[in-house]
Short mmCIF file of C-alpha atoms in Angstrom, two decimals:
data_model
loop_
_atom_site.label_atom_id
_atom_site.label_comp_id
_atom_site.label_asym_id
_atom_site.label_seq_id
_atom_site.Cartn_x
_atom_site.Cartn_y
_atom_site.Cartn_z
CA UNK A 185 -11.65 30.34 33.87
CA UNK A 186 -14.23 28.63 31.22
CA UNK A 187 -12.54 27.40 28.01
CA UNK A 188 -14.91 27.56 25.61
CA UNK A 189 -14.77 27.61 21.80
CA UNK A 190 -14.76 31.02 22.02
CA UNK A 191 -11.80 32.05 24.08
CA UNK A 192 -10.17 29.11 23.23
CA UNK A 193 -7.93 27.96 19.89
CA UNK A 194 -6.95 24.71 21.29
CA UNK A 195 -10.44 23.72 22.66
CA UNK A 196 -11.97 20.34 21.55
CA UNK A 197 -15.28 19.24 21.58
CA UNK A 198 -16.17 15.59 23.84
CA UNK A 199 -17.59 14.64 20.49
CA UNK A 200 -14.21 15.17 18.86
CA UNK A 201 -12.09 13.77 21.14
CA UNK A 202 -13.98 10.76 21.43
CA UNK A 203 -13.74 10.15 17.45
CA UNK A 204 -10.07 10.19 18.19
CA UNK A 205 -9.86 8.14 20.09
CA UNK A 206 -12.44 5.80 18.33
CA UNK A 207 -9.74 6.22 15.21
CA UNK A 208 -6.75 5.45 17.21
CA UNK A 209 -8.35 2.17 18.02
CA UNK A 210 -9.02 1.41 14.87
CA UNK A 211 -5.68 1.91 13.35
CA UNK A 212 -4.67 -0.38 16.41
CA UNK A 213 -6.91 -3.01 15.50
CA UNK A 214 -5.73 -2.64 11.64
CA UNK A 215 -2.15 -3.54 13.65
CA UNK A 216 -3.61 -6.46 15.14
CA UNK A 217 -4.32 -8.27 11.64
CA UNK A 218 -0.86 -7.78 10.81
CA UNK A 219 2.06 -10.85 10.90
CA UNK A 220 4.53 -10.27 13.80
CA UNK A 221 7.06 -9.73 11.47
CA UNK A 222 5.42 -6.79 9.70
CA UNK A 223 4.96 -5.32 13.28
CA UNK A 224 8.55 -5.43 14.27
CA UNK A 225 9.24 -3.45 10.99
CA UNK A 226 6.80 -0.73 11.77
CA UNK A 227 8.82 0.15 14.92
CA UNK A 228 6.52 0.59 17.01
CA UNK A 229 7.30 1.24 20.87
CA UNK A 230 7.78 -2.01 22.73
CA UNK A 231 4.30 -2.06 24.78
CA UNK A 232 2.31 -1.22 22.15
CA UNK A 233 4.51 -3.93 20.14
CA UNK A 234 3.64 -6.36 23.36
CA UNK A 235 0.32 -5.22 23.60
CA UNK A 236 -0.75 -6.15 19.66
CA UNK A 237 1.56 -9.40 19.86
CA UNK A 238 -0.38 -10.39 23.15
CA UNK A 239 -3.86 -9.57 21.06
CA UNK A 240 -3.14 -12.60 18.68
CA UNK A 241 -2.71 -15.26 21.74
CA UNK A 242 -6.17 -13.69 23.31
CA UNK A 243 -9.41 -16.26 22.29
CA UNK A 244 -11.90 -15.09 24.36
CA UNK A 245 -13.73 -12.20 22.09
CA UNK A 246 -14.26 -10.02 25.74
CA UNK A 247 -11.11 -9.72 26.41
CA UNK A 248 -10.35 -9.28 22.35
CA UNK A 249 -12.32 -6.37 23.00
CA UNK A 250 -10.74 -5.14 26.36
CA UNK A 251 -7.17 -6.09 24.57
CA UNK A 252 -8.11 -3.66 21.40
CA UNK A 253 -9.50 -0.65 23.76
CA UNK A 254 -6.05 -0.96 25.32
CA UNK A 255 -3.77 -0.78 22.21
CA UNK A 256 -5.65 2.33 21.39
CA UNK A 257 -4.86 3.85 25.10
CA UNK A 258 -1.56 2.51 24.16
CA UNK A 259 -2.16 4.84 20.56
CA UNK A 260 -2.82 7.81 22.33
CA UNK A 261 0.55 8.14 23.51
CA UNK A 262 2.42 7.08 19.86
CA UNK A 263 2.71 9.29 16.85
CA UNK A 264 0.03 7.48 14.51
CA UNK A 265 1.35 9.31 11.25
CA UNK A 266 4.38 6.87 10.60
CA UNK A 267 1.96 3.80 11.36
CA UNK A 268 -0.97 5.11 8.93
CA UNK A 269 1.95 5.68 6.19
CA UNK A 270 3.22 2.10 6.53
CA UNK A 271 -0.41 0.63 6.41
CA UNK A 272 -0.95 2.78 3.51
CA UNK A 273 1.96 1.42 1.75
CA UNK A 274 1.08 -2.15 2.49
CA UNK A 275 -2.56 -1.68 1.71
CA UNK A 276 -0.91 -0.16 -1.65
CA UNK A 277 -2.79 3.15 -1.06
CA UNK A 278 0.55 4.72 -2.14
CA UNK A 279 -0.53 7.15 -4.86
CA UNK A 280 3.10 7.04 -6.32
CA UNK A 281 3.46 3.37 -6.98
CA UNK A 282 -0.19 3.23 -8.17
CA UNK A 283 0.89 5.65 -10.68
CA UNK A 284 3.75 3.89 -11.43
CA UNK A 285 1.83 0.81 -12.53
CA UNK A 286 -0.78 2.44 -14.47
CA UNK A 287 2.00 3.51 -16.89
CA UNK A 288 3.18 0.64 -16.94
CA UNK A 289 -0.75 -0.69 -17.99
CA UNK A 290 -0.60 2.09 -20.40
CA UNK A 291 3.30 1.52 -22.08
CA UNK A 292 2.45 -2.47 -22.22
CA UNK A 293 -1.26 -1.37 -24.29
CA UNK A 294 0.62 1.01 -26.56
CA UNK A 295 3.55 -1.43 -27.30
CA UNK A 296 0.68 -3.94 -28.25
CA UNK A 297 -0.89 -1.30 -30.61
CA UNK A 298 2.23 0.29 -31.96
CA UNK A 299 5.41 -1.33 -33.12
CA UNK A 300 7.09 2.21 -33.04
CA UNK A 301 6.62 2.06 -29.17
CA UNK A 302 9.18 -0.45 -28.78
CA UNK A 303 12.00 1.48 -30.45
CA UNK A 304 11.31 4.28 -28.29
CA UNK A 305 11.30 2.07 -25.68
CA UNK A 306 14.80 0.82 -26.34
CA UNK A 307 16.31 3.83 -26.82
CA UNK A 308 15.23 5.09 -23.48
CA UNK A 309 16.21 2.08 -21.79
CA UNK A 310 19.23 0.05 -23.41
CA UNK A 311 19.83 -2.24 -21.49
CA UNK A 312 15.90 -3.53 -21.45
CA UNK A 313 15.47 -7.11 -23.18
CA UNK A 314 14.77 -6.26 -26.59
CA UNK A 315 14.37 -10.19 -27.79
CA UNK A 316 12.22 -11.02 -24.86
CA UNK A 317 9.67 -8.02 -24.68
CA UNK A 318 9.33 -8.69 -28.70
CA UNK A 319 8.27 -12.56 -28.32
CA UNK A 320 5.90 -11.44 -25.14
CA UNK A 321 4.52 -8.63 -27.26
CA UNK A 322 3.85 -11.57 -30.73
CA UNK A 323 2.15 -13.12 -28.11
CA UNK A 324 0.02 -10.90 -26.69
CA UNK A 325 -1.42 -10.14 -29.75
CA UNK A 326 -2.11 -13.29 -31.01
CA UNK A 327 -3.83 -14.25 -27.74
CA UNK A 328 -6.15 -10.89 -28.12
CA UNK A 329 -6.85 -11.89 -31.77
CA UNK A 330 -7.57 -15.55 -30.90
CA UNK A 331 -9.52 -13.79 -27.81
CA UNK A 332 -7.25 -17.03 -25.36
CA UNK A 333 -5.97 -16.10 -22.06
CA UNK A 334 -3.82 -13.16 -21.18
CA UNK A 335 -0.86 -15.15 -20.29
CA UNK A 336 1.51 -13.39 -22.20
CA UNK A 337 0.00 -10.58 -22.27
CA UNK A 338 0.36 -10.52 -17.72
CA UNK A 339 4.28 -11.92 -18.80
CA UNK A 340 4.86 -8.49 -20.82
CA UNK A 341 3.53 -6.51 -17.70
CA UNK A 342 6.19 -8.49 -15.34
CA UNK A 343 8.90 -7.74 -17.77
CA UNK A 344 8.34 -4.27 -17.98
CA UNK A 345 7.80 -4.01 -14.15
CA UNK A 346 11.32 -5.99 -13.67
CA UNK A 347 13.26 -4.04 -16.44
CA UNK A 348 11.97 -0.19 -15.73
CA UNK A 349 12.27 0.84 -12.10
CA UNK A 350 9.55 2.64 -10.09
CA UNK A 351 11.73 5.66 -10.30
CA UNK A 352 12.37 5.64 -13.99
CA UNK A 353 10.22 8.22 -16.06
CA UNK A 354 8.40 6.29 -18.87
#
């Protein structure tokens, strides 16, 4: 029987399934760059663990080469979601926690304009640092009207990052 695209749902182009595989080995050679600590917390299987742990003792760029075509044989045979989501969260491709620090760009900017923005602030969050965030925020100001550098304004960032969680609606 010929499986074509025609008669076939499941049928995949050569073309295709070489791209795969060419993506596979890419996301293996992303593993490659990565401590072995950060590896171990992935969990991958233990050969492909082996495999990218015996990549970094490897000098010779040929068999670099031969080492990262067989992490990605080694791919084909491992989900690659859970690995792609962990290298997304380290490269910070997380859409959440960028989110989550833009408002936190945005709450530190209006706090700097506004003084009303602090009592908001504190009575959404009681327990924040009220003393602390009003000294960084003096600051901030004075160092954008004396156009200095942004220490304290970077400090009020931290503090707000440290007192309102990622999870916390601002």
């Amino acid at each position: 029987m010929n499986t074509t695209p025609e008669n076939d749902d499941a049928w995949v182009s050569k073309t295709q399934k070489k791209k795969q595989m060419d993506a596979l080995q890419d996301l293996g050679a992303e593993l490659t760059r990565l401590s072995a600590d950060t590896l171990k917390k992935i969990g991958l299987p233990e050969d492909l663990l082996q495999a990218v742990l015996a990549h970094k003792k490897i000098t010779s760029n040929s068999a670099l080469k031969r080492q990262v075509q067989y992490i990605g044989r080694l791919m084909r045979e491992t989900d690659p979601a859970p690995i792609e989501a962990y290298l997304a969260k380290i490269k910070g491709d997380n859409t959440a926690h960028n989110a989550y620090m833009q408002r936190l760009e945005m709450l530190r900017e209006r706090l700097i304009e506004h003084d009303d923005v602090l009592t908001e602030l504190v009575a959404k969050y009681p327990a924040i640092n009220v003393g602390s965030l009003r000294t960084l925020i003096r600051n901030a100001r004075k160092e954008k009207e004396q156009a200095k550098p942004p220490k304290a304004y970077r400090a009020l960032f931290q503090q707000l990052r440290a007192e309102i969680g990622e999870n916390d609606a601002i």
